[in-house]
Short mmCIF file of C-alpha atoms and ligand atoms in Angstrom, two decimals:
data_model
loop_
_atom_site.label_atom_id
_atom_site.label_comp_id
_atom_site.label_asym_id
_atom_site.label_seq_id
_atom_site.Cartn_x
_atom_site.Cartn_y
_atom_site.Cartn_z
CA MET A 1 61.46 118.30 88.63
CA ASN A 2 62.92 121.50 90.01
CA ASN A 3 65.51 119.72 92.14
CA LEU A 4 67.65 118.88 89.06
CA ALA A 5 70.16 121.21 87.35
CA ILE A 6 72.55 120.33 84.50
CA LEU A 7 75.82 122.27 84.56
CA TRP A 8 78.07 122.15 81.48
CA PRO A 9 81.35 123.94 82.12
CA ARG A 10 82.07 126.06 79.01
CA GLU A 11 85.19 124.94 77.15
CA GLU A 12 87.46 127.86 76.34
CA ARG A 13 88.88 126.54 73.06
CA PRO A 14 89.36 128.28 69.71
CA LEU A 15 87.46 126.51 66.93
CA HIS A 16 90.55 125.50 64.95
CA HIS A 17 92.13 123.85 67.97
CA PRO A 18 91.87 120.03 68.23
CA THR A 19 89.72 118.48 70.92
CA PRO A 20 91.47 116.86 73.92
CA PHE A 21 90.44 113.49 72.41
CA GLY A 22 92.12 114.34 69.08
CA ARG A 23 95.21 115.68 70.77
CA ASP A 24 95.59 112.61 73.01
CA VAL A 25 94.96 110.14 70.16
CA HIS A 26 97.56 111.74 67.90
CA ALA A 27 100.11 111.97 70.73
CA GLY A 28 99.40 108.37 71.72
CA LEU A 29 99.74 106.97 68.20
CA ARG A 30 102.93 108.95 67.59
CA ALA A 31 104.61 107.58 70.75
CA GLY A 32 107.22 104.80 70.60
CA ALA A 33 104.90 102.52 72.61
CA LYS A 34 101.45 103.43 71.30
CA ALA A 35 98.86 104.16 74.01
CA ILE A 36 95.50 105.95 74.32
CA PRO A 37 94.04 106.97 77.72
CA ALA A 38 91.29 104.64 78.95
CA LYS A 39 88.94 107.53 79.73
CA TYR A 40 88.12 107.72 75.98
CA PHE A 41 86.33 104.36 76.07
CA TYR A 42 83.24 106.10 77.38
CA ASP A 43 81.36 107.56 74.41
CA SER A 44 77.69 106.64 74.60
CA HIS A 45 78.15 103.17 73.02
CA GLY A 46 81.23 102.55 75.20
CA SER A 47 79.24 103.49 78.30
CA GLU A 48 76.49 101.02 77.28
CA LEU A 49 79.08 98.28 76.70
CA PHE A 50 80.59 98.99 80.10
CA GLU A 51 77.16 98.55 81.71
CA GLN A 52 76.93 95.16 79.96
CA ILE A 53 80.38 94.24 81.31
CA CYS A 54 79.14 95.02 84.82
CA ARG A 55 76.44 92.35 84.42
CA LEU A 56 78.77 89.62 83.09
CA PRO A 57 79.19 86.50 85.21
CA GLU A 58 83.00 86.76 84.99
CA TYR A 59 83.12 90.44 85.99
CA TYR A 60 82.88 90.12 89.80
CA PRO A 61 83.66 93.76 90.87
CA THR A 62 80.20 95.29 90.32
CA ARG A 63 78.08 92.68 92.07
CA THR A 64 80.64 92.23 94.85
CA GLU A 65 80.86 95.94 95.62
CA ARG A 66 77.07 96.18 95.51
CA LYS A 67 76.77 93.40 98.08
CA ILE A 68 79.39 95.04 100.31
CA LEU A 69 77.41 98.29 100.16
CA LEU A 70 74.12 96.55 100.93
CA ASP A 71 75.48 94.37 103.72
CA ASN A 72 77.12 97.32 105.47
CA ALA A 73 74.65 100.11 104.61
CA ALA A 74 73.65 100.83 108.22
CA GLU A 75 77.22 101.12 109.45
CA ILE A 76 78.23 103.27 106.47
CA ALA A 77 75.23 105.56 107.02
CA ALA A 78 76.06 105.92 110.71
CA ILE A 79 79.62 106.96 109.91
CA ILE A 80 78.65 109.48 107.20
CA GLY A 81 75.58 110.92 108.94
CA ALA A 82 72.82 113.29 107.82
CA ASP A 83 72.68 116.42 105.61
CA VAL A 84 75.59 115.67 103.30
CA GLU A 85 76.04 116.50 99.63
CA VAL A 86 77.29 113.36 97.84
CA VAL A 87 79.83 114.15 95.10
CA GLU A 88 80.21 111.20 92.75
CA PHE A 89 83.32 111.07 90.59
CA GLY A 90 82.63 109.35 87.23
CA ALA A 91 78.97 108.65 87.96
CA GLY A 92 78.29 106.67 84.73
CA ALA A 93 74.92 104.97 85.06
CA ALA A 94 74.34 106.53 88.53
CA GLU A 95 73.22 103.11 89.77
CA LYS A 96 75.24 102.42 92.90
CA VAL A 97 74.58 105.83 94.37
CA ARG A 98 70.96 104.76 94.91
CA LEU A 99 72.19 102.30 97.51
CA LEU A 100 74.03 105.10 99.29
CA LEU A 101 71.19 107.65 99.00
CA ASP A 102 68.72 105.02 100.25
CA ALA A 103 70.93 104.25 103.25
CA LEU A 104 71.86 107.81 104.29
CA PRO A 105 69.65 109.69 106.72
CA ARG A 106 68.29 112.84 104.97
CA PRO A 107 70.87 113.34 102.18
CA ALA A 108 70.89 117.03 101.13
CA GLY A 109 72.39 116.88 97.66
CA TYR A 110 73.85 114.77 94.89
CA LEU A 111 76.49 116.17 92.55
CA PRO A 112 77.47 113.58 89.92
CA ILE A 113 80.43 114.31 87.63
CA ASP A 114 81.00 112.37 84.41
CA ILE A 115 82.83 112.81 81.12
CA SER A 116 79.85 111.40 79.17
CA GLY A 117 77.39 114.27 79.67
CA PRO A 118 74.37 113.02 77.67
CA HIS A 119 74.66 109.52 79.19
CA LEU A 120 74.87 110.97 82.70
CA THR A 121 71.96 113.34 82.17
CA ALA A 122 69.73 110.46 81.03
CA ALA A 123 70.90 108.27 83.92
CA VAL A 124 70.27 110.91 86.56
CA ALA A 125 66.80 112.05 85.43
CA PRO A 126 64.92 109.24 87.28
CA LEU A 127 66.78 110.09 90.49
CA ALA A 128 65.23 113.56 90.59
CA SER A 129 61.75 112.12 91.04
CA ARG A 130 62.89 109.28 93.28
CA TYR A 131 64.66 111.68 95.67
CA PRO A 132 62.55 114.88 95.56
CA ASP A 133 64.25 116.34 98.66
CA VAL A 134 67.75 115.88 97.26
CA THR A 135 69.16 118.79 95.22
CA ILE A 136 70.77 117.21 92.17
CA ARG A 137 73.34 119.16 90.18
CA VAL A 138 74.94 117.33 87.23
CA VAL A 139 78.44 118.36 86.16
CA ALA A 140 79.59 117.14 82.73
CA GLY A 141 83.36 117.17 82.70
CA ASP A 142 86.65 115.42 83.29
CA PHE A 143 87.18 115.00 87.01
CA THR A 144 90.83 113.98 86.47
CA GLN A 145 91.46 117.67 85.62
CA ALA A 146 90.94 120.59 87.96
CA LEU A 147 87.20 121.07 87.50
CA PRO A 148 85.30 124.03 88.93
CA LEU A 149 82.44 122.76 91.09
CA PRO A 150 79.38 124.78 92.06
CA ALA A 151 79.46 126.28 95.57
CA PRO A 152 78.52 123.85 98.35
CA LEU A 153 74.79 123.68 99.06
CA PRO A 154 73.88 125.94 101.98
CA GLN A 155 71.70 123.21 103.48
CA ALA A 156 74.51 120.61 103.39
CA ARG A 157 76.70 120.03 106.46
CA CYS A 158 79.62 118.82 104.34
CA ARG A 159 80.55 117.11 101.09
CA VAL A 160 81.18 113.38 100.91
CA GLY A 161 82.91 111.91 97.87
CA PHE A 162 81.73 108.64 96.31
CA PHE A 163 84.03 106.83 93.88
CA PRO A 164 82.80 103.26 93.46
CA GLY A 165 83.74 100.58 90.93
CA SER A 166 87.51 100.72 91.43
CA THR A 167 87.83 103.34 88.72
CA ILE A 168 90.85 104.49 90.72
CA GLY A 169 92.46 101.28 89.42
CA ASN A 170 92.48 102.78 85.93
CA PHE A 171 94.98 105.40 87.10
CA THR A 172 98.72 104.78 87.52
CA PRO A 173 99.72 104.97 91.20
CA ASP A 174 100.99 108.55 90.59
CA GLU A 175 97.72 109.51 88.91
CA ALA A 176 95.77 107.83 91.72
CA LEU A 177 97.68 109.92 94.26
CA ALA A 178 97.01 113.08 92.23
CA PHE A 179 93.29 112.17 92.00
CA LEU A 180 93.05 111.59 95.76
CA ARG A 181 94.79 114.90 96.50
CA ASN A 182 92.49 116.71 94.08
CA ALA A 183 89.42 115.00 95.59
CA ALA A 184 90.59 116.01 99.07
CA THR A 185 90.77 119.64 97.94
CA MET A 186 87.31 119.54 96.30
CA LEU A 187 85.70 117.89 99.31
CA ARG A 188 87.43 120.05 101.87
CA SER A 189 86.09 123.22 100.25
CA SER A 190 82.91 122.37 102.13
CA THR A 191 82.11 124.14 105.35
CA ALA A 192 82.15 121.87 108.41
CA SER A 193 83.93 118.71 109.51
CA GLY A 194 82.72 115.22 108.55
CA ALA A 195 83.89 115.26 104.92
CA GLY A 196 85.46 112.14 103.47
CA LEU A 197 85.57 109.77 100.54
CA LEU A 198 83.80 106.41 100.18
CA ILE A 199 85.81 104.55 97.56
CA GLY A 200 85.69 101.07 96.00
CA VAL A 201 89.03 99.39 95.33
CA ASP A 202 89.62 96.07 93.58
CA LEU A 203 91.97 93.72 95.42
CA VAL A 204 94.99 91.64 94.37
CA LYS A 205 93.83 88.04 93.85
CA ASP A 206 94.25 84.80 91.89
CA PRO A 207 95.36 85.87 88.37
CA ALA A 208 92.97 83.30 86.83
CA VAL A 209 89.98 85.16 88.30
CA LEU A 210 91.34 88.44 86.92
CA HIS A 211 92.06 86.94 83.52
CA ALA A 212 88.49 85.67 83.18
CA ALA A 213 87.05 89.05 84.24
CA TYR A 214 88.84 90.86 81.38
CA ASN A 215 88.46 88.08 78.77
CA ASP A 216 84.77 87.24 79.08
CA SER A 217 83.38 84.42 77.00
CA ALA A 218 80.66 86.61 75.40
CA GLY A 219 83.29 88.98 73.98
CA VAL A 220 81.78 92.13 75.51
CA THR A 221 85.13 93.35 76.87
CA ALA A 222 86.66 92.84 73.43
CA ALA A 223 83.85 94.91 71.87
CA PHE A 224 84.37 97.60 74.55
CA ASN A 225 88.09 97.75 73.72
CA LEU A 226 87.53 97.80 69.93
CA ASN A 227 84.85 100.50 70.23
CA LEU A 228 87.69 102.94 70.89
CA LEU A 229 88.81 102.48 67.27
CA GLN A 230 85.23 102.95 66.08
CA ARG A 231 85.08 106.19 68.06
CA ILE A 232 88.33 107.40 66.46
CA ASN A 233 86.93 106.56 63.01
CA ARG A 234 83.74 108.50 63.68
CA GLU A 235 85.01 111.51 65.59
CA LEU A 236 88.50 111.93 64.14
CA ASN A 237 87.93 110.77 60.58
CA GLY A 238 89.96 107.59 61.04
CA ASP A 239 90.05 104.47 58.89
CA PHE A 240 90.84 101.75 61.43
CA ASP A 241 89.68 98.32 60.21
CA LEU A 242 88.28 96.78 63.40
CA GLY A 243 88.78 93.28 62.02
CA SER A 244 92.52 93.93 61.83
CA PHE A 245 92.96 94.38 65.59
CA ASP A 246 92.59 91.89 68.45
CA HIS A 247 91.58 92.50 72.06
CA TYR A 248 94.39 91.36 74.36
CA ALA A 249 94.19 91.53 78.18
CA PHE A 250 96.56 89.96 80.70
CA TYR A 251 97.61 90.26 84.35
CA GLN A 252 101.02 91.76 84.99
CA PRO A 253 101.87 90.51 88.52
CA ASP A 254 104.93 92.73 89.09
CA GLN A 255 102.79 95.83 88.77
CA HIS A 256 99.58 94.35 90.19
CA ARG A 257 97.69 95.36 87.09
CA ILE A 258 95.59 94.09 84.20
CA GLU A 259 96.77 95.57 80.91
CA MET A 260 94.43 95.87 77.93
CA HIS A 261 95.79 96.28 74.43
CA LEU A 262 94.59 96.29 70.82
CA VAL A 263 97.04 94.23 68.79
CA SER A 264 97.56 94.73 65.06
CA ARG A 265 97.01 91.42 63.24
CA HIS A 266 99.36 92.37 60.40
CA ALA A 267 101.53 95.23 59.17
CA GLN A 268 99.27 98.12 58.20
CA VAL A 269 98.98 101.88 57.86
CA VAL A 270 96.05 103.70 59.45
CA THR A 271 95.02 107.29 58.76
CA VAL A 272 93.50 109.53 61.41
CA CYS A 273 92.62 113.09 60.40
CA ASP A 274 95.07 112.99 57.47
CA GLN A 275 97.93 111.70 59.67
CA ARG A 276 99.33 108.28 58.75
CA TYR A 277 100.37 105.79 61.43
CA SER A 278 102.25 102.54 60.69
CA PHE A 279 101.70 99.36 62.66
CA ALA A 280 103.99 96.34 62.56
CA ALA A 281 102.36 92.91 62.81
CA GLY A 282 101.81 92.24 66.53
CA GLU A 283 102.31 95.89 67.53
CA SER A 284 99.80 97.07 70.11
CA ILE A 285 97.99 100.16 71.33
CA HIS A 286 97.93 100.04 75.13
CA THR A 287 94.39 101.10 76.00
CA GLU A 288 93.94 100.46 79.73
CA ASN A 289 95.57 99.57 83.02
CA SER A 290 93.46 98.24 85.85
CA TYR A 291 95.52 98.23 89.06
CA LYS A 292 94.66 95.94 91.94
CA TYR A 293 95.64 96.88 95.51
CA THR A 294 96.24 95.19 98.83
CA PRO A 295 94.22 96.82 101.65
CA ALA A 296 97.43 98.04 103.32
CA GLY A 297 98.86 99.36 100.04
CA PHE A 298 95.73 101.36 99.35
CA ARG A 299 95.56 102.78 102.88
CA GLN A 300 99.15 103.96 102.51
CA LEU A 301 98.32 105.76 99.27
CA ALA A 302 95.28 107.42 100.87
CA GLU A 303 97.34 108.62 103.84
CA LYS A 304 99.91 110.10 101.49
CA ALA A 305 97.08 112.11 99.88
CA GLY A 306 96.00 113.54 103.25
CA PHE A 307 93.11 111.21 104.14
CA ARG A 308 92.70 109.21 107.34
CA PRO A 309 91.64 105.65 106.42
CA ALA A 310 88.95 105.05 109.03
CA ALA A 311 87.03 101.92 107.96
CA MET A 312 87.16 99.17 105.36
CA TRP A 313 84.60 96.59 104.32
CA THR A 314 85.20 93.56 102.12
CA ASP A 315 83.37 90.43 100.89
CA GLU A 316 83.88 86.94 102.28
CA ASP A 317 86.28 86.00 99.47
CA SER A 318 88.29 89.25 99.78
CA LEU A 319 87.72 90.06 96.11
CA PHE A 320 86.90 93.73 96.56
CA SER A 321 87.12 96.46 99.20
CA LEU A 322 85.19 99.58 100.14
CA HIS A 323 87.09 102.21 102.16
CA TRP A 324 85.90 105.17 104.19
CA LEU A 325 88.66 107.77 104.04
CA ALA A 326 88.00 110.57 106.50
CA LEU A 327 89.29 114.07 105.80
CA PRO A 328 90.94 115.55 108.88
CA ASP A 329 89.91 119.20 109.39
CA ALA A 330 92.26 121.61 107.60
C1 AVI B 401 85.90 101.23 85.02
N1 AVI B 401 86.95 100.28 85.38
C2 AVI B 401 87.09 100.17 86.82
C3 AVI B 401 86.85 98.99 84.70
C4 AVI B 401 88.00 98.05 85.18
O1 AVI B 401 87.69 96.95 85.60
O2 AVI B 401 89.15 98.47 85.16
C5 AVI B 401 86.91 99.13 83.20
C6 AVI B 401 86.94 97.83 82.49
N2 AVI B 401 87.77 97.50 81.55
C7 AVI B 401 87.54 96.29 81.13
N3 AVI B 401 86.54 95.79 81.84
C8 AVI B 401 86.13 96.74 82.69
#
């Protein structure tokens, strides 16, 4: 498979310096309202649990977005056109991109970016043989930070971003705006016109549907949430007792977001890397926000970031939306 390259940006960090994970966990546990960024869910077990979530009957986003992509593949392909390099932000299992690569006429390249490097590398390997004419370059890194990308492929007309799954919902509106601006810069660095971003966005809906999606009856979302503590124990020498914390997820209508927390069942002290953290009974660690948008609200945000919202597709129950955001020429 000589169409596949794995690119690991070298981290410039002295050995004695804590990892970003360690730094963020300590800062988050020291804060008045304890919180840890949701991006740390995705170690290899967390990534597997997330794939299980995507198959749950209550978790509608994955299958709904997939159907939207399939039902509208021809129209999407006609808008995007031939000879593009697809840049996927947070590629994870690299599943949905198959639908896009299958639909596009003559895709030139695929550049998936994901924080979980080993998981991504394993997920992408089968794509190299399935799409022998597509140059695949894997970038392991955090796309929420300024990340150096390899130069655009000479054979590609332009770069097209792909950000499915409503991962943008895990950012605050300010972070979402910053992501969109950053994505616009990365995609615009390509040569000719035609660049844009195909992005999946979960919609505001009946809170009962949302509640069920984040409190599944099989307990997979709870395991996904609690795995963060397991990861801290393993990687940061922590002593969290997983049985002493509960998964708690609820819809916060004022902010149009699901909040996920881990709630301490009783007063306790936890040690992470020799630092002690006290928890009162009922005190929580805020582990995730999942914002839901109205179509108009999302279009406004995209315009603010410099995109031109040019098309939107949704399902018959208006659960989920897929937007084509064109990038006007600089
Ligand atoms: C990845 N992200 C869009 C998921 C979501 O729905 O916010 C993560 C997730 N958290 C709990 N269930 C799924």
